[in-house]
Structures are given as C-alpha cells and as structure tokens.
PDB file of C-alpha atoms in Angstrom:
ATOM      1  CA  MET A 200     278.145  56.454 122.631  1.00 92.00           C
ATOM      2  CA  ILE A 201     275.449  54.313 124.234  1.00 96.00           C
ATOM      3  CA  TYR A 202     272.348  56.183 125.436  1.00 96.00           C
ATOM      4  CA  LYS A 203     269.545  55.024 127.711  1.00 96.00           C
ATOM      5  CA  SER A 204     266.275  55.142 125.769  1.00 95.00           C
ATOM      6  CA  TYR A 205     264.396  57.015 128.511  1.00 93.00           C
ATOM      7  CA  LEU A 206     266.913  59.883 128.341  1.00 95.00           C
ATOM      8  CA  VAL A 207     266.454  60.180 124.591  1.00 96.00           C
ATOM      9  CA  GLU A 208     262.663  60.036 125.060  1.00 93.00           C
ATOM     10  CA  GLN A 209     262.898  63.053 127.349  1.00 92.00           C
ATOM     11  CA  ASN A 210     265.070  65.004 124.908  1.00 94.00           C
ATOM     12  CA  ILE A 211     266.064  63.820 121.451  1.00 93.00           C
ATOM     13  CA  GLY A 212     268.645  66.602 121.490  1.00 92.00           C
ATOM     14  CA  VAL A 213     270.947  64.644 123.819  1.00 95.00           C
ATOM     15  CA  LEU A 214     272.131  62.729 120.741  1.00 95.00           C
ATOM     16  CA  LYS A 215     275.209  64.700 119.735  1.00 92.00           C
ATOM     17  CA  ASN A 216     276.573  62.704 116.796  1.00 95.00           C
ATOM     18  CA  ASN A 217     275.305  62.705 113.225  1.00 96.00           C
ATOM     19  CA  LEU A 218     275.064  58.922 112.914  1.00 97.00           C
ATOM     20  CA  VAL A 219     272.637  57.159 115.252  1.00 98.00           C
ATOM     21  CA  LEU A 220     271.402  53.565 115.514  1.00 98.00           C
ATOM     22  CA  PHE A 221     268.158  52.613 117.289  1.00 98.00           C
ATOM     23  CA  TYR A 222     267.691  48.882 117.757  1.00 97.00           C
ATOM     24  CA  GLY A 223     265.696  46.388 119.802  1.00 96.00           C
ATOM     25  CA  GLU A 224     262.466  44.469 120.220  1.00 94.00           C
ATOM     26  CA  ASN A 225     260.387  47.500 121.243  1.00 95.00           C
ATOM     27  CA  THR A 226     259.008  48.520 117.850  1.00 93.00           C
ATOM     28  CA  GLY A 227     256.513  50.866 119.492  1.00 93.00           C
ATOM     29  CA  LEU A 228     259.315  52.838 121.128  1.00 95.00           C
ATOM     30  CA  ILE A 229     261.327  52.871 117.894  1.00 96.00           C
ATOM     31  CA  ASN A 230     258.309  54.273 116.033  1.00 94.00           C
ATOM     32  CA  ASP A 231     257.968  56.953 118.730  1.00 94.00           C
ATOM     33  CA  PHE A 232     261.589  57.942 118.131  1.00 96.00           C
ATOM     34  CA  LYS A 233     260.934  58.216 114.392  1.00 96.00           C
ATOM     35  CA  ASP A 234     258.055  60.597 115.121  1.00 94.00           C
ATOM     36  CA  LYS A 235     260.181  62.665 117.506  1.00 95.00           C
ATOM     37  CA  ILE A 236     262.970  62.966 114.927  1.00 96.00           C
ATOM     38  CA  ILE A 237     260.570  64.067 112.191  1.00 95.00           C
ATOM     39  CA  LYS A 238     259.049  66.720 114.483  1.00 94.00           C
ATOM     40  CA  SER A 239     262.441  67.924 115.723  1.00 94.00           C
ATOM     41  CA  PHE A 240     263.833  68.345 112.201  1.00 93.00           C
ATOM     42  CA  SER A 241     260.639  69.444 110.459  1.00 90.00           C
ATOM     43  CA  LYS A 242     262.449  72.349 108.758  1.00 89.00           C
ATOM     44  CA  CYS A 243     265.061  70.043 107.203  1.00 90.00           C
ATOM     45  CA  ASP A 244     264.849  67.785 104.174  1.00 90.00           C
ATOM     46  CA  ILE A 245     263.769  64.392 105.507  1.00 94.00           C
ATOM     47  CA  ILE A 246     264.626  61.421 103.299  1.00 94.00           C
ATOM     48  CA  LYS A 247     263.416  57.907 104.056  1.00 95.00           C
ATOM     49  CA  PHE A 248     264.945  54.654 102.843  1.00 95.00           C
ATOM     50  CA  ASN A 249     264.934  51.037 103.852  1.00 94.00           C
ATOM     51  CA  GLN A 250     267.933  48.737 103.703  1.00 95.00           C
ATOM     52  CA  GLU A 251     266.762  47.118 100.474  1.00 95.00           C
ATOM     53  CA  ASP A 252     266.773  50.511  98.735  1.00 93.00           C
ATOM     54  CA  ILE A 253     270.366  51.344  99.585  1.00 93.00           C
ATOM     55  CA  LEU A 254     271.696  47.842  98.935  1.00 94.00           C
ATOM     56  CA  LYS A 255     270.095  47.606  95.488  1.00 93.00           C
ATOM     57  CA  ASN A 256     271.652  50.922  94.513  1.00 93.00           C
ATOM     58  CA  GLN A 257     274.735  51.455  96.632  1.00 86.00           C
ATOM     59  CA  ASN A 258     275.333  54.916  95.182  1.00 90.00           C
ATOM     60  CA  LEU A 259     271.871  56.094  96.209  1.00 91.00           C
ATOM     61  CA  LEU A 260     272.716  57.154  99.759  1.00 91.00           C
ATOM     62  CA  LEU A 261     276.096  58.648  98.852  1.00 89.00           C
ATOM     63  CA  ASN A 262     274.588  60.646  95.990  1.00 89.00           C
ATOM     64  CA  GLU A 263     271.887  62.046  98.279  1.00 89.00           C
ATOM     65  CA  LEU A 264     274.541  63.044 100.802  1.00 88.00           C
ATOM     66  CA  GLN A 265     276.564  64.837  98.124  1.00 84.00           C
ATOM     67  CA  ASN A 266     273.633  66.603  96.465  1.00 82.00           C
ATOM     68  CA  ILE A 267     273.203  70.041  97.985  1.00 71.00           C
ATOM     69  CA  SER A 268     269.653  70.915  99.009  1.00 63.00           C
ATOM     70  CA  LEU A 269     268.292  74.058  97.346  1.00 62.00           C
ATOM     71  CA  PHE A 270     266.130  74.995 100.304  1.00 66.00           C
ATOM     72  CA  ASN A 271     267.799  73.501 103.391  1.00 64.00           C
ATOM     73  CA  GLN A 272     271.426  73.027 104.244  1.00 75.00           C
ATOM     74  CA  GLN A 273     270.882  69.908 106.333  1.00 86.00           C
ATOM     75  CA  LYS A 274     269.389  66.581 105.284  1.00 92.00           C
ATOM     76  CA  ILE A 275     267.929  64.056 107.703  1.00 95.00           C
ATOM     77  CA  PHE A 276     268.009  60.404 106.638  1.00 96.00           C
ATOM     78  CA  LEU A 277     265.792  57.746 108.230  1.00 97.00           C
ATOM     79  CA  ILE A 278     266.801  54.237 107.168  1.00 97.00           C
ATOM     80  CA  ARG A 279     264.783  51.285 108.489  1.00 96.00           C
ATOM     81  CA  ASP A 280     265.247  47.493 108.573  1.00 96.00           C
ATOM     82  CA  ILE A 281     269.007  47.838 108.954  1.00 96.00           C
ATOM     83  CA  ASN A 282     271.177  44.825 109.799  1.00 96.00           C
ATOM     84  CA  ASP A 283     274.733  43.606 109.265  1.00 96.00           C
ATOM     85  CA  LYS A 284     274.210  43.317 105.504  1.00 96.00           C
ATOM     86  CA  ALA A 285     274.506  47.100 105.306  1.00 95.00           C
ATOM     87  CA  PHE A 286     277.558  47.372 107.570  1.00 95.00           C
ATOM     88  CA  ASN A 287     280.160  47.875 104.833  1.00 94.00           C
ATOM     89  CA  LEU A 288     278.037  50.456 103.051  1.00 94.00           C
ATOM     90  CA  ILE A 289     277.415  52.428 106.249  1.00 93.00           C
ATOM     91  CA  ASP A 290     281.129  52.328 107.028  1.00 92.00           C
ATOM     92  CA  GLU A 291     281.935  53.702 103.579  1.00 92.00           C
ATOM     93  CA  ILE A 292     279.589  56.671 103.685  1.00 91.00           C
ATOM     94  CA  ILE A 293     280.592  57.904 107.170  1.00 92.00           C
ATOM     95  CA  PRO A 294     283.191  60.418 105.858  1.00 91.00           C
ATOM     96  CA  GLY A 295     280.544  61.967 103.613  1.00 90.00           C
ATOM     97  CA  ILE A 296     277.880  62.606 106.248  1.00 92.00           C
ATOM     98  CA  GLY A 297     279.096  66.117 107.011  1.00 89.00           C
ATOM     99  CA  GLU A 298     276.419  68.272 108.668  1.00 90.00           C
ATOM    100  CA  ASN A 299     273.666  65.840 107.678  1.00 93.00           C
ATOM    101  CA  LYS A 300     272.234  63.304 110.098  1.00 96.00           C
ATOM    102  CA  ILE A 301     271.567  59.610 109.516  1.00 97.00           C
ATOM    103  CA  PHE A 302     269.224  57.684 111.818  1.00 98.00           C
ATOM    104  CA  LEU A 303     269.247  53.915 111.428  1.00 98.00           C
ATOM    105  CA  PHE A 304     266.498  51.642 112.766  1.00 98.00           C
ATOM    106  CA  SER A 305     266.867  47.926 113.387  1.00 97.00           C
ATOM    107  CA  GLU A 306     265.177  45.066 115.164  1.00 94.00           C
ATOM    108  CA  ILE A 307     267.084  42.921 117.679  1.00 94.00           C
ATOM    109  CA  LEU A 308     270.841  42.844 117.083  1.00 95.00           C
ATOM    110  CA  GLU A 309     272.876  40.107 118.747  1.00 95.00           C
ATOM    111  CA  LYS A 310     275.954  41.043 120.769  1.00 93.00           C
ATOM    112  CA  ARG A 311     278.196  39.649 118.035  1.00 94.00           C
ATOM    113  CA  SER A 312     276.565  41.870 115.392  1.00 96.00           C
ATOM    114  CA  LYS A 313     279.188  43.901 113.523  1.00 95.00           C
ATOM    115  CA  LEU A 314     276.832  46.859 113.307  1.00 96.00           C
ATOM    116  CA  ARG A 315     276.013  46.867 117.015  1.00 96.00           C
ATOM    117  CA  THR A 316     279.660  46.374 118.013  1.00 96.00           C
ATOM    118  CA  PHE A 317     280.794  49.253 115.819  1.00 96.00           C
ATOM    119  CA  PHE A 318     278.243  51.709 117.226  1.00 96.00           C
ATOM    120  CA  GLU A 319     278.920  50.686 120.824  1.00 96.00           C
ATOM    121  CA  LYS A 320     282.648  51.328 120.438  1.00 95.00           C
ATOM    122  CA  ASP A 321     282.730  54.275 118.053  1.00 94.00           C
ATOM    123  CA  LYS A 322     282.880  57.676 119.799  1.00 92.00           C
ATOM    124  CA  GLU A 323     281.572  59.562 116.763  1.00 94.00           C
ATOM    125  CA  SER A 324     278.271  57.695 116.523  1.00 96.00           C
ATOM    126  CA  ASP A 325     275.414  57.034 118.943  1.00 97.00           C
ATOM    127  CA  ILE A 326     273.413  53.906 119.725  1.00 97.00           C
ATOM    128  CA  VAL A 327     270.092  53.602 121.584  1.00 98.00           C
ATOM    129  CA  PRO A 328     268.951  50.120 122.710  1.00 97.00           C
ATOM    130  CA  CYS A 329     265.148  49.892 122.779  1.00 96.00           C
ATOM    131  CA  TYR A 330     264.231  47.153 125.227  1.00 94.00           C
ATOM    132  CA  GLU A 331     260.710  45.993 126.037  1.00 93.00           C
ATOM    133  CA  ASP A 332     258.628  48.242 128.254  1.00 92.00           C
ATOM    134  CA  ASN A 333     257.809  47.105 131.777  1.00 91.00           C
ATOM    135  CA  ASP A 334     254.675  47.671 133.868  1.00 89.00           C
ATOM    136  CA  LEU A 335     256.079  50.893 135.307  1.00 90.00           C
ATOM    137  CA  THR A 336     256.835  52.533 131.962  1.00 91.00           C
ATOM    138  CA  ILE A 337     253.482  51.450 130.487  1.00 92.00           C
ATOM    139  CA  LYS A 338     251.567  52.880 133.461  1.00 91.00           C
ATOM    140  CA  LYS A 339     253.541  56.113 133.189  1.00 91.00           C
ATOM    141  CA  ILE A 340     252.666  56.427 129.498  1.00 92.00           C
ATOM    142  CA  ILE A 341     248.973  55.836 130.232  1.00 92.00           C
ATOM    143  CA  SER A 342     248.904  58.366 133.085  1.00 91.00           C
ATOM    144  CA  ASN A 343     250.682  61.033 131.031  1.00 91.00           C
ATOM    145  CA  GLU A 344     248.580  60.504 127.914  1.00 91.00           C
ATOM    146  CA  LEU A 345     245.247  60.484 129.760  1.00 90.00           C
ATOM    147  CA  LYS A 346     246.013  63.226 132.285  1.00 89.00           C
ATOM    148  CA  ASN A 347     243.498  65.573 130.645  1.00 88.00           C
ATOM    149  CA  ILE A 348     240.668  63.005 130.675  1.00 88.00           C
ATOM    150  CA  THR A 349     238.345  63.426 133.667  1.00 88.00           C
ATOM    151  CA  GLY A 350     237.742  60.387 135.844  1.00 87.00           C
ATOM    152  CA  VAL A 351     240.913  58.426 135.102  1.00 88.00           C
ATOM    153  CA  SER A 352     241.739  56.201 138.083  1.00 86.00           C
ATOM    154  CA  SER A 353     244.248  53.532 139.022  1.00 85.00           C
ATOM    155  CA  GLN A 354     241.642  50.995 137.903  1.00 82.00           C
ATOM    156  CA  THR A 355     241.507  52.612 134.485  1.00 83.00           C
ATOM    157  CA  VAL A 356     245.303  52.557 134.197  1.00 88.00           C
ATOM    158  CA  ASN A 357     245.580  48.924 135.329  1.00 84.00           C
ATOM    159  CA  LEU A 358     242.789  47.806 133.019  1.00 82.00           C
ATOM    160  CA  LEU A 359     244.357  49.441 129.986  1.00 86.00           C
ATOM    161  CA  LYS A 360     247.778  48.048 130.897  1.00 86.00           C
ATOM    162  CA  ASP A 361     246.411  44.513 131.176  1.00 81.00           C
ATOM    163  CA  VAL A 362     244.521  44.807 127.888  1.00 81.00           C
ATOM    164  CA  CYS A 363     247.591  46.007 125.986  1.00 84.00           C
ATOM    165  CA  GLY A 364     250.312  44.195 127.923  1.00 82.00           C
ATOM    166  CA  ASN A 365     253.693  45.757 127.155  1.00 86.00           C
ATOM    167  CA  ASP A 366     252.789  46.395 123.527  1.00 88.00           C
ATOM    168  CA  ARG A 367     253.381  50.129 123.125  1.00 90.00           C
ATOM    169  CA  SER A 368     251.966  50.201 119.592  1.00 87.00           C
ATOM    170  CA  LYS A 369     248.682  48.615 120.686  1.00 87.00           C
ATOM    171  CA  LEU A 370     248.577  50.913 123.712  1.00 91.00           C
ATOM    172  CA  LYS A 371     248.988  53.979 121.509  1.00 90.00           C
ATOM    173  CA  ASN A 372     246.034  52.910 119.359  1.00 87.00           C
ATOM    174  CA  GLU A 373     243.801  52.298 122.395  1.00 88.00           C
ATOM    175  CA  ILE A 374     244.785  55.626 123.958  1.00 90.00           C
ATOM    176  CA  GLU A 375     243.849  57.485 120.763  1.00 90.00           C
ATOM    177  CA  LYS A 376     240.448  55.755 120.804  1.00 86.00           C
ATOM    178  CA  ILE A 377     239.931  56.769 124.444  1.00 89.00           C
ATOM    179  CA  LYS A 378     240.949  60.395 123.824  1.00 89.00           C
ATOM    180  CA  THR A 379     238.511  60.654 120.935  1.00 87.00           C
ATOM    181  CA  PHE A 380     235.606  58.871 122.639  1.00 87.00           C
ATOM    182  CA  PHE A 381     235.906  60.613 126.020  1.00 88.00           C
ATOM    183  CA  SER A 382     236.789  64.069 124.703  1.00 85.00           C
ATOM    184  CA  GLY A 383     234.926  66.607 126.823  1.00 85.00           C
ATOM    185  CA  LYS A 384     233.315  64.041 129.104  1.00 87.00           C
ATOM    186  CA  GLN A 385     234.183  61.922 132.120  1.00 89.00           C
ATOM    187  CA  ILE A 386     235.529  58.452 131.569  1.00 87.00           C
ATOM    188  CA  SER A 387     233.354  55.635 132.887  1.00 81.00           C
ATOM    189  CA  PHE A 388     234.216  52.001 133.469  1.00 75.00           C
ATOM    190  CA  GLU A 389     231.178  50.688 131.561  1.00 77.00           C
ATOM    191  CA  GLU A 390     231.866  52.784 128.455  1.00 82.00           C
ATOM    192  CA  LEU A 391     235.576  52.014 128.620  1.00 83.00           C
ATOM    193  CA  ASN A 392     234.729  48.331 128.836  1.00 76.00           C
ATOM    194  CA  LYS A 393     232.660  48.571 125.637  1.00 77.00           C
ATOM    195  CA  LEU A 394     235.287  50.667 123.888  1.00 79.00           C
ATOM    196  CA  LEU A 395     237.993  48.082 124.609  1.00 77.00           C
ATOM    197  CA  ASN A 396     235.664  45.252 123.516  1.00 67.00           C
ATOM    198  CA  LEU A 397     236.018  43.360 126.798  1.00 55.00           C
ATOM    199  CA  GLU A 398     233.472  40.721 127.711  1.00 49.00           C
ATOM    200  CA  GLU A 399     232.846  38.781 130.896  1.00 46.00           C
ATOM    201  CA  ASN A 400     232.701  35.029 130.476  1.00 45.00           C
ATOM    202  CA  ASP A 401     229.593  33.319 131.857  1.00 47.00           C
ATOM    203  CA  ASP A 402     231.443  31.499 134.654  1.00 51.00           C
ATOM    204  CA  PHE A 403     232.898  34.744 135.949  1.00 52.00           C
ATOM    205  CA  LYS A 404     229.464  36.401 135.927  1.00 56.00           C
ATOM    206  CA  LEU A 405     228.078  33.589 138.067  1.00 57.00           C
ATOM    207  CA  LEU A 406     231.073  33.704 140.402  1.00 55.00           C
ATOM    208  CA  LYS A 407     230.790  37.474 140.795  1.00 57.00           C
ATOM    209  CA  ASN A 408     227.066  37.378 141.508  1.00 62.00           C
ATOM    210  CA  THR A 409     227.241  34.540 144.037  1.00 65.00           C
ATOM    211  CA  ALA A 410     230.234  36.098 145.828  1.00 65.00           C
ATOM    212  CA  ILE A 411     228.497  39.459 146.155  1.00 65.00           C
ATOM    213  CA  SER A 412     225.344  37.696 147.374  1.00 66.00           C
ATOM    214  CA  GLY A 413     227.371  36.106 150.160  1.00 64.00           C
ATOM    215  CA  LYS A 414     226.719  32.519 149.072  1.00 63.00           C
ATOM    216  CA  LYS A 415     229.938  30.936 150.322  1.00 64.00           C
ATOM    217  CA  ASN A 416     229.339  27.350 149.190  1.00 64.00           C
ATOM    218  CA  GLU A 417     228.330  28.342 145.662  1.00 61.00           C
ATOM    219  CA  THR A 418     231.183  30.827 145.495  1.00 57.00           C
ATOM    220  CA  ASN A 419     233.715  28.098 146.347  1.00 60.00           C
ATOM    221  CA  LYS A 420     232.152  25.856 143.712  1.00 56.00           C
ATOM    222  CA  PHE A 421     232.442  28.483 140.990  1.00 49.00           C
ATOM    223  CA  LEU A 422     235.965  29.398 142.086  1.00 54.00           C
ATOM    224  CA  SER A 423     237.102  25.837 141.453  1.00 51.00           C
ATOM    225  CA  LYS A 424     235.794  25.758 137.900  1.00 50.00           C
ATOM    226  CA  THR A 425     236.140  29.341 136.682  1.00 51.00           C
ATOM    227  CA  PHE A 426     238.939  30.003 134.211  1.00 47.00           C
ATOM    228  CA  PHE A 427     240.679  33.336 134.700  1.00 50.00           C
ATOM    229  CA  GLU A 428     242.596  34.928 131.838  1.00 54.00           C
ATOM    230  CA  ASN A 429     245.822  36.372 133.250  1.00 57.00           C
ATOM    231  CA  ASP A 430     245.695  39.418 130.997  1.00 53.00           C
ATOM    232  CA  LYS A 431     242.245  40.371 132.348  1.00 54.00           C
ATOM    233  CA  LEU A 432     242.894  40.227 136.096  1.00 57.00           C
ATOM    234  CA  ALA A 433     242.631  43.992 136.513  1.00 59.00           C
ATOM    235  CA  TYR A 434     239.408  43.887 134.532  1.00 56.00           C
ATOM    236  CA  TYR A 435     237.903  41.232 136.838  1.00 55.00           C
ATOM    237  CA  ILE A 436     238.773  43.232 139.948  1.00 59.00           C
ATOM    238  CA  ALA A 437     237.498  46.478 138.463  1.00 58.00           C
ATOM    239  CA  THR A 438     234.236  44.814 137.421  1.00 59.00           C
ATOM    240  CA  ILE A 439     233.589  43.567 140.961  1.00 59.00           C
ATOM    241  CA  ASN A 440     234.467  46.968 142.382  1.00 60.00           C
ATOM    242  CA  GLN A 441     232.095  48.735 140.005  1.00 54.00           C
ATOM    243  CA  THR A 442     229.305  46.380 141.033  1.00 57.00           C
ATOM    244  CA  PHE A 443     229.869  47.232 144.694  1.00 52.00           C
ATOM    245  CA  LEU A 444     229.854  50.939 143.871  1.00 50.00           C
ATOM    246  CA  ARG A 445     226.480  50.590 142.161  1.00 52.00           C
ATOM    247  CA  LEU A 446     225.114  48.796 145.204  1.00 52.00           C
TER     248      LEU A 446
END
C-alpha cells in the first residue's frame, strides 16, 4: 500500500504491514523516519544492515529472521541503501518475516524499478515516497520546533527557511543550534544573524544606508549595481526592518 509521507510523519503506526520501503530524494525526511521507528520500537531488538551486508552474505538476513530472540519476541530490521540489486533476496525472505518488521530505505527509485513496482502493487507491504519538502512544510517544521523559544517571528522563520532552503538535514542542525543558544532567553535578530554566520556584503550595506537616509539618486545607483543572493532575500528584508526598528 502506498502511504503519503505526511500521514506517516503524524503516526508511524499507520503502517500496518511488516515490510516497508521508504524511498526518495528527501534524505532528511528518511532519517526522521528512521528515528521515529527506533523510538517506536525501542523495546524490540533493532538490527541494522546496509545492502552490501546482506548481498555479501545472503544467508545473513534469513538467519537473523530465524534466530529467536532470548529477550524480545519481535525483531526490527533497518536496511539502508537498498536498490534493485537486492530485489530477489527481499522477495525470497518475505515468507520468513513472520511477526518481525523490515524497514528498507532507498534513494530515488525510477518508475521502472522492480523494487518500487513490487511495493506499489503488493497488498502485504507498504511504500512511502519521500519527496522534497516545499516552503510550506519547511516553515511548519520551523514553527513547531521553535514554538517554545520566545521572540520567534515570521521574519525568523523566513530567514531560517532561506538559509537552509529545502534541506531538512541542514535545517535540523540549525534548529538544534538555535534551541541550545537561545535556551531560556528571547531570540534576537542580531544574535541569530551571528549564529547562522550571515554577513552583509558591502554593496548592500551602502544601499541600505542610502535608502534609509532618503537619498533617492544614490539609492537608484546602488540598486543598479548591487548583487542580491536569492537565498538571502528574507535576510535582506529583515535587516532593513531591524534597522528601522532601532531608529
């Protein structure tokens, strides 16, 4: 069965089958799913492999499935870097999964991929496409993660989004830095700017200063020669706004 990634994010328990494939270009989201699985099955035996491990020793996975755990009845397998090379092996071990669960993780799989086709059609396995995040999902992540930090504004959210783009892994790292740095105190634009290692270029400084001073001719001159980095647009706007607030 095919599941929307946002539904699985909300509740990993919606996955009903014992064989699940996560695939796609969003490695940050895939890593989040790995973390959720580990937390959800923390009382089970969790065994991690990559594709190279199980292809070098094709009895490895089957033996682990057949070996009874002394402490837990259920085993959870996380197997990364999966692609079509492992298709035959995965197909062979399906009857031996039993009450155990196998979670497979892959990068982009083309539509003609045997592995992807099998999971999309098979009713006894689940598949979760992990597509790139968009601006809306990134902003939602930022707002949720920073909801306990005082002083977070739309400017803060937009700035962080523009710095990280749609890279969820980078965003997660920056959010952890912010949580640590601003723990117990109000977030400020100046300190956030330093924390994110953002710098104004000289042309923008001149443009900002002349525009705020009301010098129209000089402002037009600097506008024509100032280079704006697209991924810092929110930063430029926030910088100007902060200057006005100080005035």
